[in-house]
Short mmCIF file of C-alpha atoms in Angstrom, two decimals:
data_model
loop_
_atom_site.label_atom_id
_atom_site.label_comp_id
_atom_site.label_asym_id
_atom_site.label_seq_id
_atom_site.Cartn_x
_atom_site.Cartn_y
_atom_site.Cartn_z
CA UNK A 223 -15.69 19.70 16.45
CA UNK A 224 -18.77 18.38 14.68
CA UNK A 225 -18.84 15.28 12.53
CA UNK A 226 -19.69 17.49 9.56
CA UNK A 227 -16.67 19.76 10.05
CA UNK A 228 -14.07 17.03 10.63
CA UNK A 229 -13.48 15.84 7.02
CA UNK A 230 -13.48 19.44 5.80
CA UNK A 231 -10.54 20.38 8.01
CA UNK A 232 -8.74 17.17 7.12
CA UNK A 233 -8.91 17.98 3.42
CA UNK A 234 -7.67 21.52 4.08
CA UNK A 235 -4.29 20.03 4.98
CA UNK A 236 -4.38 17.91 1.86
CA UNK A 237 -5.25 21.02 -0.15
CA UNK A 238 -2.09 22.69 1.15
CA UNK A 239 -0.10 19.66 0.01
CA UNK A 240 -1.78 20.04 -3.38
CA UNK A 241 -0.68 23.67 -3.54
CA UNK A 242 2.89 22.67 -2.70
CA UNK A 243 2.86 20.09 -5.46
CA UNK A 244 1.50 22.64 -7.91
CA UNK A 245 4.14 25.17 -6.83
CA UNK A 246 6.96 22.69 -7.44
CA UNK A 247 5.67 21.20 -10.70
CA UNK A 248 3.70 23.88 -12.59
CA UNK A 249 5.30 27.13 -13.74
CA UNK A 250 2.12 29.23 -13.94
CA UNK A 251 1.06 28.46 -10.37
CA UNK A 252 4.57 29.09 -9.08
CA UNK A 253 4.54 32.52 -10.72
CA UNK A 254 1.09 33.24 -9.31
CA UNK A 255 2.23 32.44 -5.77
CA UNK A 256 5.41 34.51 -6.11
CA UNK A 257 3.35 37.48 -7.20
CA UNK A 258 1.00 37.01 -4.24
CA UNK A 259 3.88 37.69 -1.85
CA UNK A 260 5.62 36.14 1.19
CA UNK A 261 2.52 34.91 3.10
CA UNK A 262 1.41 32.81 0.13
CA UNK A 263 4.97 31.66 -0.62
CA UNK A 264 5.41 30.53 2.99
CA UNK A 265 2.36 28.27 2.77
CA UNK A 266 3.23 26.94 -0.70
CA UNK A 267 6.87 26.15 0.08
CA UNK A 268 6.76 24.94 3.69
CA UNK A 269 8.78 23.49 5.27
CA UNK A 270 6.46 23.61 8.25
CA UNK A 271 2.96 22.21 8.25
CA UNK A 272 0.04 23.89 9.98
CA UNK A 273 -1.98 21.97 12.50
CA UNK A 274 -5.50 20.94 11.73
CA UNK A 275 -6.96 23.99 13.40
CA UNK A 276 -4.76 26.38 11.42
CA UNK A 277 -5.06 24.63 8.06
CA UNK A 278 -8.12 26.56 6.85
CA UNK A 279 -6.56 29.92 7.68
CA UNK A 280 -3.24 28.97 6.07
CA UNK A 281 -4.98 27.81 2.92
CA UNK A 282 -6.77 31.16 2.59
CA UNK A 283 -3.40 32.90 2.28
CA UNK A 284 -2.95 31.21 -1.11
CA UNK A 285 -4.18 33.09 -4.20
CA UNK A 286 -7.37 32.14 -5.96
CA UNK A 287 -7.39 30.77 -9.50
CA UNK A 288 -10.15 30.73 -12.11
CA UNK A 289 -11.05 29.49 -15.57
CA UNK A 290 -9.09 32.27 -17.24
CA UNK A 291 -5.94 31.24 -15.37
CA UNK A 292 -6.18 27.64 -16.57
CA UNK A 293 -7.36 28.67 -20.04
CA UNK A 294 -4.42 31.04 -20.49
CA UNK A 295 -1.73 28.66 -19.29
CA UNK A 296 -2.96 25.31 -20.64
CA UNK A 297 -1.12 23.06 -21.11
CA UNK A 298 2.49 24.12 -20.56
CA UNK A 299 1.96 26.24 -17.46
CA UNK A 300 -0.57 24.16 -15.57
CA UNK A 301 0.14 20.51 -16.46
CA UNK A 302 2.72 19.05 -14.07
CA UNK A 303 6.25 18.99 -15.45
CA UNK A 304 7.31 15.60 -16.71
CA UNK A 305 3.78 14.62 -17.73
CA UNK A 306 3.54 15.20 -21.50
CA UNK A 307 -0.10 14.58 -22.32
CA UNK A 308 0.70 12.73 -25.54
CA UNK A 309 2.73 10.15 -23.61
CA UNK A 310 0.36 9.67 -20.70
CA UNK A 311 -1.99 6.73 -20.40
CA UNK A 312 -5.40 7.08 -18.80
CA UNK A 313 -5.66 10.77 -19.63
CA UNK A 314 -8.96 12.27 -20.66
CA UNK A 315 -8.75 15.60 -22.48
CA UNK A 316 -12.06 17.44 -22.58
CA UNK A 317 -13.58 20.81 -23.33
CA UNK A 318 -16.18 22.69 -21.34
CA UNK A 319 -19.40 23.87 -22.96
CA UNK A 320 -18.46 27.53 -22.51
CA UNK A 321 -21.33 28.50 -20.19
CA UNK A 322 -19.12 30.98 -18.35
CA UNK A 323 -17.50 32.42 -21.48
CA UNK A 324 -14.96 30.82 -23.81
CA UNK A 325 -14.57 27.06 -23.74
CA UNK A 326 -11.95 25.59 -21.43
CA UNK A 327 -9.68 22.73 -22.46
CA UNK A 328 -8.56 20.53 -19.61
CA UNK A 329 -7.03 17.14 -18.85
CA UNK A 330 -7.48 14.62 -16.04
CA UNK A 331 -6.51 11.10 -15.19
CA UNK A 332 -9.51 8.85 -15.66
CA UNK A 333 -8.82 7.14 -12.33
CA UNK A 334 -8.94 10.52 -10.55
CA UNK A 335 -12.32 11.20 -12.15
CA UNK A 336 -13.51 7.72 -11.10
CA UNK A 337 -12.33 8.31 -7.53
CA UNK A 338 -14.18 11.63 -7.29
CA UNK A 339 -17.30 10.06 -8.76
CA UNK A 340 -17.16 7.19 -6.29
CA UNK A 341 -16.81 9.46 -3.26
CA UNK A 342 -19.51 11.82 -4.50
CA UNK A 343 -22.06 9.03 -4.93
CA UNK A 344 -21.56 7.89 -1.34
CA UNK A 345 -24.29 10.34 -0.27
CA UNK A 346 -26.96 8.40 -2.20
CA UNK A 347 -26.54 4.68 -1.46
CA UNK A 348 -29.52 3.50 -3.53
CA UNK A 349 -28.49 5.35 -6.66
CA UNK A 350 -24.87 4.36 -6.13
CA UNK A 351 -25.98 0.73 -5.88
CA UNK A 352 -27.90 1.00 -9.12
CA UNK A 353 -24.84 2.39 -10.91
CA UNK A 354 -22.50 -0.27 -9.55
CA UNK A 355 -24.86 -3.18 -10.21
CA UNK A 356 -25.71 -2.16 -13.77
CA UNK A 357 -25.59 -5.25 -15.93
CA UNK A 358 -23.63 -3.77 -18.83
CA UNK A 359 -22.54 -0.32 -17.62
CA UNK A 360 -24.24 1.23 -20.61
CA UNK A 361 -24.92 4.92 -20.14
CA UNK A 362 -26.93 7.24 -22.37
CA UNK A 363 -26.28 10.96 -22.43
CA UNK A 364 -28.84 13.52 -23.58
CA UNK A 365 -27.57 17.08 -23.29
CA UNK A 366 -26.44 20.09 -25.30
CA UNK A 367 -24.22 19.10 -28.26
CA UNK A 368 -21.30 21.21 -27.00
CA UNK A 369 -21.11 19.14 -23.80
CA UNK A 370 -19.76 15.90 -25.23
CA UNK A 371 -16.98 16.69 -27.72
CA UNK A 372 -18.68 14.57 -30.39
CA UNK A 373 -20.97 15.61 -33.19
CA UNK A 374 -24.48 14.83 -32.00
CA UNK A 375 -26.56 17.51 -33.72
CA UNK A 376 -26.20 16.07 -37.22
CA UNK A 377 -28.47 13.20 -38.34
CA UNK A 378 -25.82 11.43 -40.44
CA UNK A 379 -23.68 10.50 -37.44
CA UNK A 380 -23.66 6.93 -36.18
CA UNK A 381 -23.93 5.39 -32.74
CA UNK A 382 -20.33 4.23 -33.03
CA UNK A 383 -19.13 7.76 -33.76
CA UNK A 384 -20.99 9.05 -30.68
CA UNK A 385 -19.87 6.39 -28.22
CA UNK A 386 -17.26 7.76 -25.82
CA UNK A 387 -14.23 5.90 -24.51
CA UNK A 388 -16.03 5.10 -21.26
CA UNK A 389 -18.91 3.44 -23.11
CA UNK A 390 -21.36 6.32 -22.91
CA UNK A 391 -23.64 6.75 -25.90
CA UNK A 392 -24.26 10.41 -26.71
CA UNK A 393 -27.74 10.67 -28.17
CA UNK A 394 -28.50 12.94 -31.13
CA UNK A 395 -30.17 16.25 -30.31
CA UNK A 396 -30.60 19.61 -31.98
CA UNK A 397 -28.42 22.57 -31.04
CA UNK A 398 -31.68 24.41 -30.32
CA UNK A 399 -33.31 21.83 -28.05
CA UNK A 400 -36.99 22.65 -28.55
CA UNK A 401 -36.46 22.88 -32.32
CA UNK A 402 -34.97 19.39 -32.54
CA UNK A 403 -36.42 17.79 -35.65
CA UNK A 404 -38.88 14.91 -35.44
CA UNK A 405 -36.39 12.77 -37.36
CA UNK A 406 -33.64 13.42 -34.82
CA UNK A 407 -36.04 12.63 -31.95
CA UNK A 408 -37.04 9.39 -33.66
CA UNK A 409 -33.37 8.53 -34.08
CA UNK A 410 -32.72 9.12 -30.37
CA UNK A 411 -35.67 6.93 -29.37
CA UNK A 412 -34.55 4.14 -31.70
CA UNK A 413 -31.02 4.27 -30.36
CA UNK A 414 -32.25 4.08 -26.76
CA UNK A 415 -34.22 0.95 -27.67
CA UNK A 416 -31.14 -0.57 -29.28
CA UNK A 417 -28.61 0.53 -26.63
CA UNK A 418 -30.80 -0.30 -23.61
CA UNK A 419 -28.94 2.03 -21.24
CA UNK A 420 -28.62 1.11 -17.60
CA UNK A 421 -28.85 4.74 -16.62
CA UNK A 422 -29.10 8.23 -18.05
CA UNK A 423 -26.60 11.05 -17.54
CA UNK A 424 -28.59 13.99 -18.73
CA UNK A 425 -29.58 17.60 -18.58
CA UNK A 426 -32.94 17.84 -16.78
CA UNK A 427 -34.63 20.13 -19.33
CA UNK A 428 -33.33 18.01 -22.21
CA UNK A 429 -34.55 14.79 -20.62
CA UNK A 430 -38.00 16.22 -19.86
CA UNK A 431 -38.23 17.25 -23.53
CA UNK A 432 -37.24 13.74 -24.67
CA UNK A 433 -39.81 12.08 -22.39
CA UNK A 434 -42.52 14.41 -23.72
CA UNK A 435 -41.65 13.13 -27.21
CA UNK A 436 -42.27 9.55 -26.07
CA UNK A 437 -45.67 10.57 -24.75
CA UNK A 438 -46.54 12.51 -27.90
CA UNK A 439 -45.82 9.39 -29.96
CA UNK A 440 -47.86 7.15 -27.68
CA UNK A 441 -44.73 5.20 -26.69
CA UNK A 442 -43.87 3.87 -23.24
CA UNK A 443 -40.93 5.79 -21.75
CA UNK A 444 -37.54 4.11 -21.23
CA UNK A 445 -37.00 2.26 -17.95
CA UNK A 446 -33.52 3.18 -16.72
CA UNK A 447 -32.11 1.96 -13.44
CA UNK A 448 -31.19 5.51 -12.43
CA UNK A 449 -31.20 9.08 -13.68
CA UNK A 450 -28.43 11.60 -13.02
CA UNK A 451 -29.31 15.24 -13.71
CA UNK A 452 -26.39 17.52 -14.49
CA UNK A 453 -25.01 20.20 -16.89
CA UNK A 454 -27.45 22.93 -15.76
CA UNK A 455 -29.47 23.68 -12.64
CA UNK A 456 -32.20 21.03 -12.57
CA UNK A 457 -35.41 23.03 -12.55
CA UNK A 458 -38.54 22.04 -10.68
CA UNK A 459 -40.43 22.18 -13.97
CA UNK A 460 -38.18 19.54 -15.52
CA UNK A 461 -38.00 17.37 -12.40
CA UNK A 462 -41.79 17.33 -12.09
CA UNK A 463 -42.25 16.18 -15.68
CA UNK A 464 -39.56 13.49 -15.41
CA UNK A 465 -41.24 12.04 -12.32
CA UNK A 466 -44.68 12.20 -13.94
CA UNK A 467 -43.45 10.27 -16.96
CA UNK A 468 -41.00 7.81 -15.35
CA UNK A 469 -42.75 7.20 -12.05
CA UNK A 470 -41.09 6.90 -8.66
CA UNK A 471 -38.89 3.87 -9.23
CA UNK A 472 -35.64 5.01 -10.75
CA UNK A 473 -33.62 6.93 -8.18
CA UNK A 474 -32.87 10.39 -9.53
CA UNK A 475 -30.44 12.97 -8.23
CA UNK A 476 -28.84 16.19 -9.31
CA UNK A 477 -25.06 16.03 -9.69
CA UNK A 478 -22.72 18.99 -10.00
CA UNK A 479 -20.07 17.94 -12.47
CA UNK A 480 -17.36 19.96 -14.17
CA UNK A 481 -15.18 19.13 -17.16
CA UNK A 482 -12.05 20.06 -15.21
CA UNK A 483 -12.84 18.24 -11.95
CA UNK A 484 -15.50 15.62 -12.60
CA UNK A 485 -18.20 14.96 -9.99
CA UNK A 486 -18.17 17.63 -7.29
CA UNK A 487 -21.52 17.32 -5.48
CA UNK A 488 -24.62 15.16 -5.43
CA UNK A 489 -28.08 15.10 -3.89
CA UNK A 490 -28.82 12.60 -1.16
CA UNK A 491 -32.20 10.77 -1.04
CA UNK A 492 -33.63 13.80 0.81
CA UNK A 493 -32.72 15.98 -2.19
CA UNK A 494 -30.10 17.87 -0.21
CA UNK A 495 -26.98 18.59 -2.18
CA UNK A 496 -23.70 17.53 -0.54
CA UNK A 497 -20.25 18.75 -1.58
CA UNK A 498 -17.61 16.06 -2.02
CA UNK A 499 -15.28 16.87 0.89
CA UNK A 500 -13.15 13.75 0.59
CA UNK A 501 -11.69 13.72 -2.91
CA UNK A 502 -11.80 17.53 -3.11
CA UNK A 503 -11.51 20.43 -0.70
CA UNK A 504 -14.49 22.78 -1.12
CA UNK A 505 -14.76 26.33 0.23
CA UNK A 506 -17.74 28.69 0.06
CA UNK A 507 -16.61 32.32 -0.13
CA UNK A 508 -18.60 35.54 -0.22
CA UNK A 509 -18.10 36.69 -3.86
CA UNK A 510 -17.52 40.32 -2.79
CA UNK A 511 -15.41 40.00 0.37
CA UNK A 512 -13.99 36.49 -0.24
CA UNK A 513 -14.63 35.76 3.45
CA UNK A 514 -16.00 32.29 4.29
CA UNK A 515 -19.78 32.10 4.01
CA UNK A 516 -21.50 31.17 7.26
CA UNK A 517 -24.53 28.91 7.80
CA UNK A 518 -27.45 30.16 5.72
CA UNK A 519 -25.24 32.48 3.69
CA UNK A 520 -24.49 32.26 -0.03
CA UNK A 521 -20.94 31.74 -1.23
CA UNK A 522 -19.11 30.97 -4.44
CA UNK A 523 -17.79 27.42 -4.60
CA UNK A 524 -13.97 27.36 -4.61
CA UNK A 525 -12.42 23.92 -5.04
CA UNK A 526 -8.97 22.42 -4.57
CA UNK A 527 -8.22 19.00 -6.02
CA UNK A 528 -6.68 16.35 -3.78
CA UNK A 529 -3.85 14.14 -5.05
CA UNK A 530 -4.06 15.28 -8.68
CA UNK A 531 -0.62 14.69 -10.18
CA UNK A 532 -1.50 15.75 -13.71
CA UNK A 533 -3.32 19.09 -13.60
CA UNK A 534 -3.86 20.19 -10.00
CA UNK A 535 -6.45 22.87 -9.30
CA UNK A 536 -5.79 25.08 -6.30
CA UNK A 537 -8.47 27.36 -4.83
CA UNK A 538 -10.31 27.26 -8.15
CA UNK A 539 -13.28 29.67 -8.45
CA UNK A 540 -16.18 27.87 -10.14
CA UNK A 541 -18.57 30.82 -10.57
CA UNK A 542 -21.41 28.80 -9.02
CA UNK A 543 -23.16 30.04 -5.89
CA UNK A 544 -24.40 27.82 -3.06
CA UNK A 545 -26.18 28.48 0.20
CA UNK A 546 -24.63 26.72 3.17
CA UNK A 547 -27.23 24.57 4.94
CA UNK A 548 -27.13 23.70 8.65
CA UNK A 549 -26.97 19.97 7.96
CA UNK A 550 -29.03 17.10 6.66
CA UNK A 551 -30.89 14.30 8.43
CA UNK A 552 -29.46 11.81 5.94
CA UNK A 553 -26.36 11.60 8.12
CA UNK A 554 -23.76 12.36 5.45
CA UNK A 555 -20.63 14.03 6.79
CA UNK A 556 -20.25 16.02 3.57
CA UNK A 557 -21.27 19.71 3.77
CA UNK A 558 -24.94 20.31 2.91
CA UNK A 559 -25.65 23.15 0.47
CA UNK A 560 -28.32 24.48 -1.85
CA UNK A 561 -27.29 25.17 -5.44
CA UNK A 562 -28.48 28.70 -6.23
CA UNK A 563 -27.12 28.88 -9.80
CA UNK A 564 -24.38 30.84 -11.50
CA UNK A 565 -23.57 34.32 -10.23
CA UNK A 566 -23.91 35.69 -13.77
CA UNK A 567 -27.53 34.52 -13.95
CA UNK A 568 -28.88 36.19 -10.81
CA UNK A 569 -31.69 38.69 -11.32
CA UNK A 570 -31.33 42.14 -9.78
CA UNK A 571 -34.66 43.76 -8.90
CA UNK A 572 -35.28 47.54 -9.02
CA UNK A 573 -35.44 47.64 -5.21
CA UNK A 574 -31.97 46.10 -4.97
CA UNK A 575 -32.73 42.47 -4.17
CA UNK A 576 -30.86 39.65 -5.88
CA UNK A 577 -32.92 36.62 -6.92
CA UNK A 578 -31.10 33.41 -7.69
CA UNK A 579 -32.18 31.07 -10.51
CA UNK A 580 -33.06 28.52 -7.80
CA UNK A 581 -35.27 30.99 -5.92
CA UNK A 582 -37.03 31.97 -9.14
CA UNK A 583 -37.58 28.34 -10.06
CA UNK A 584 -39.24 27.67 -6.73
CA UNK A 585 -41.99 30.08 -7.78
CA UNK A 586 -42.51 28.44 -11.17
CA UNK A 587 -41.46 24.81 -10.76
CA UNK A 588 -44.51 23.33 -9.03
CA UNK A 589 -46.99 24.86 -11.53
CA UNK A 590 -48.40 22.05 -13.72
CA UNK A 591 -49.46 24.63 -16.30
CA UNK A 592 -45.81 25.16 -17.36
CA UNK A 593 -43.62 22.74 -19.32
CA UNK A 594 -40.72 25.16 -19.99
CA UNK A 595 -39.93 28.79 -19.20
CA UNK A 596 -37.34 31.51 -19.49
CA UNK A 597 -36.95 34.62 -17.36
CA UNK A 598 -34.62 37.17 -18.93
CA UNK A 599 -33.59 40.44 -17.31
CA UNK A 600 -33.04 42.86 -20.20
CA UNK A 601 -32.20 46.08 -18.30
CA UNK A 602 -32.20 47.26 -14.72
CA UNK A 603 -36.03 47.40 -14.70
CA UNK A 604 -37.22 45.44 -17.71
CA UNK A 605 -37.88 41.72 -17.47
CA UNK A 606 -39.31 39.31 -20.00
CA UNK A 607 -40.91 36.08 -18.85
CA UNK A 608 -41.93 33.53 -21.46
CA UNK A 609 -43.42 30.14 -20.82
CA UNK A 610 -44.72 27.24 -22.85
CA UNK A 611 -48.06 26.21 -21.40
CA UNK A 612 -48.94 22.60 -20.78
CA UNK A 613 -51.62 21.18 -23.08
CA UNK A 614 -55.05 21.93 -21.65
CA UNK A 615 -53.79 24.44 -19.08
CA UNK A 616 -56.61 26.61 -17.77
CA UNK A 617 -56.55 30.30 -18.85
CA UNK A 618 -56.75 31.47 -15.25
CA UNK A 619 -53.51 29.58 -14.53
CA UNK A 620 -51.63 32.06 -16.72
CA UNK A 621 -52.94 35.04 -14.78
CA UNK A 622 -51.97 33.45 -11.48
CA UNK A 623 -48.52 32.63 -12.82
CA UNK A 624 -47.92 36.24 -13.89
CA UNK A 625 -49.06 37.57 -10.52
CA UNK A 626 -46.55 35.37 -8.72
CA UNK A 627 -43.73 36.60 -10.94
CA UNK A 628 -44.76 40.24 -10.47
CA UNK A 629 -44.86 39.81 -6.71
CA UNK A 630 -41.41 38.24 -6.73
CA UNK A 631 -39.87 41.07 -8.76
CA UNK A 632 -41.46 43.72 -6.55
CA UNK A 633 -42.23 47.41 -7.19
CA UNK A 634 -40.68 49.23 -10.12
CA UNK A 635 -40.19 46.16 -12.30
CA UNK A 636 -41.52 46.36 -15.87
CA UNK A 637 -42.58 42.82 -16.70
CA UNK A 638 -43.53 41.52 -20.11
CA UNK A 639 -45.03 38.09 -19.64
CA UNK A 640 -46.47 35.91 -22.35
CA UNK A 641 -47.16 32.32 -23.28
CA UNK A 642 -45.01 31.30 -26.25
CA UNK A 643 -44.62 28.34 -28.55
CA UNK A 644 -40.83 28.26 -28.56
CA UNK A 645 -37.87 29.21 -26.37
CA UNK A 646 -34.46 29.08 -28.02
CA UNK A 647 -31.43 27.48 -26.41
CA UNK A 648 -28.35 29.57 -25.61
CA UNK A 649 -25.47 29.87 -28.03
CA UNK A 650 -23.71 27.09 -26.11
CA UNK A 651 -26.65 24.77 -26.80
CA UNK A 652 -27.62 24.72 -23.14
CA UNK A 653 -31.15 25.65 -22.15
CA UNK A 654 -31.03 28.17 -19.29
CA UNK A 655 -34.27 29.13 -17.59
CA UNK A 656 -33.03 32.29 -15.86
CA UNK A 657 -30.54 34.71 -17.46
CA UNK A 658 -29.45 38.32 -17.11
CA UNK A 659 -28.23 40.52 -19.95
CA UNK A 660 -24.48 41.05 -19.90
CA UNK A 661 -24.79 44.83 -19.52
CA UNK A 662 -27.01 44.64 -16.42
CA UNK A 663 -24.78 45.13 -13.37
CA UNK A 664 -24.69 42.40 -10.73
CA UNK A 665 -25.05 44.93 -7.90
CA UNK A 666 -26.72 48.30 -7.31
#
């Protein structure tokens, strides 16, 4: 058994215990297991306990859950019996942004969220140290308005009204990011100067936009102790601009965080993403066959919470796809993966290939001629690629950019590519760089 596999198997046993707790204390999960039949019921009710080597196989006999399951049964069917939310201390009720459809309301103990955050940050000691040693634990958040459950797109709001219970200041921003008014940008810059955040918890594209506004005004950028990129896939375009404008000092890492589970994964100093396999039990499953994804293969992240006595999640499908990596020289025992993006945002080329948002970004991200882009698949063959050119970008850079996109899409693709002045955010307020129309099938 390798050092990387050992904690994964250990948490598989804990995941079975989580399922047994959910079976005993939540009516919706109990019904789901009963409908799945005797093999699932045997695992969920015991009394025996599989050995370490059998734990993974036993866990896979339990049914999968998803956002719709928790959305449909919240709160009565999925919150543990005897835990009325109104009477519970240390409960955080939150709402997702709705990226995968309708918004999801969920609840979690704040100490469970803190525990998951702590274990997740163990893969990046320097950044973790910056967070723990922060003088005032002041955090600033700059992301889509829907992500924070406070009104941050209206100029009349105050800092007090946008400060969360954990002390995070949610900065004002427009619902359509790139159309954020100059007054709202000025307000955000003034509040950063007044708040003096120790670190930023931010969407990468949003933060790159904010830093460009500092530069456009001739102002020095903020000097945070650390930067955490989350909410959407952190594009190479955004990362490049953040580093250009902040320099190399503040440690920066992408974090996968979910409203319902908190921090799930984080990049190590080598920019390899590691799944938290201590406070959670992660699985990567082939989205079509639901078989475990092997090394180098892409699988959907399925997560089981560990020790959650309020709203346990068992074999919860996240909709996000990751490629399993062979390992990482950083030495972390947590599984190494590459975040490919959401399954719903994959491009499907006319010759049948599937291109992930991450793979598309690798073609665009390093190009200094681009400050923002959007690739949209409109039909099976028609694609539209729009980009906002960097000031002073050479004309020949545009032609080279288009050739790279054409080569990636391959024969039969009808590409409309053009430099634009504006790219609108999604209805959720998030800015997605790679999307596929809802009526384009995921497979051929």
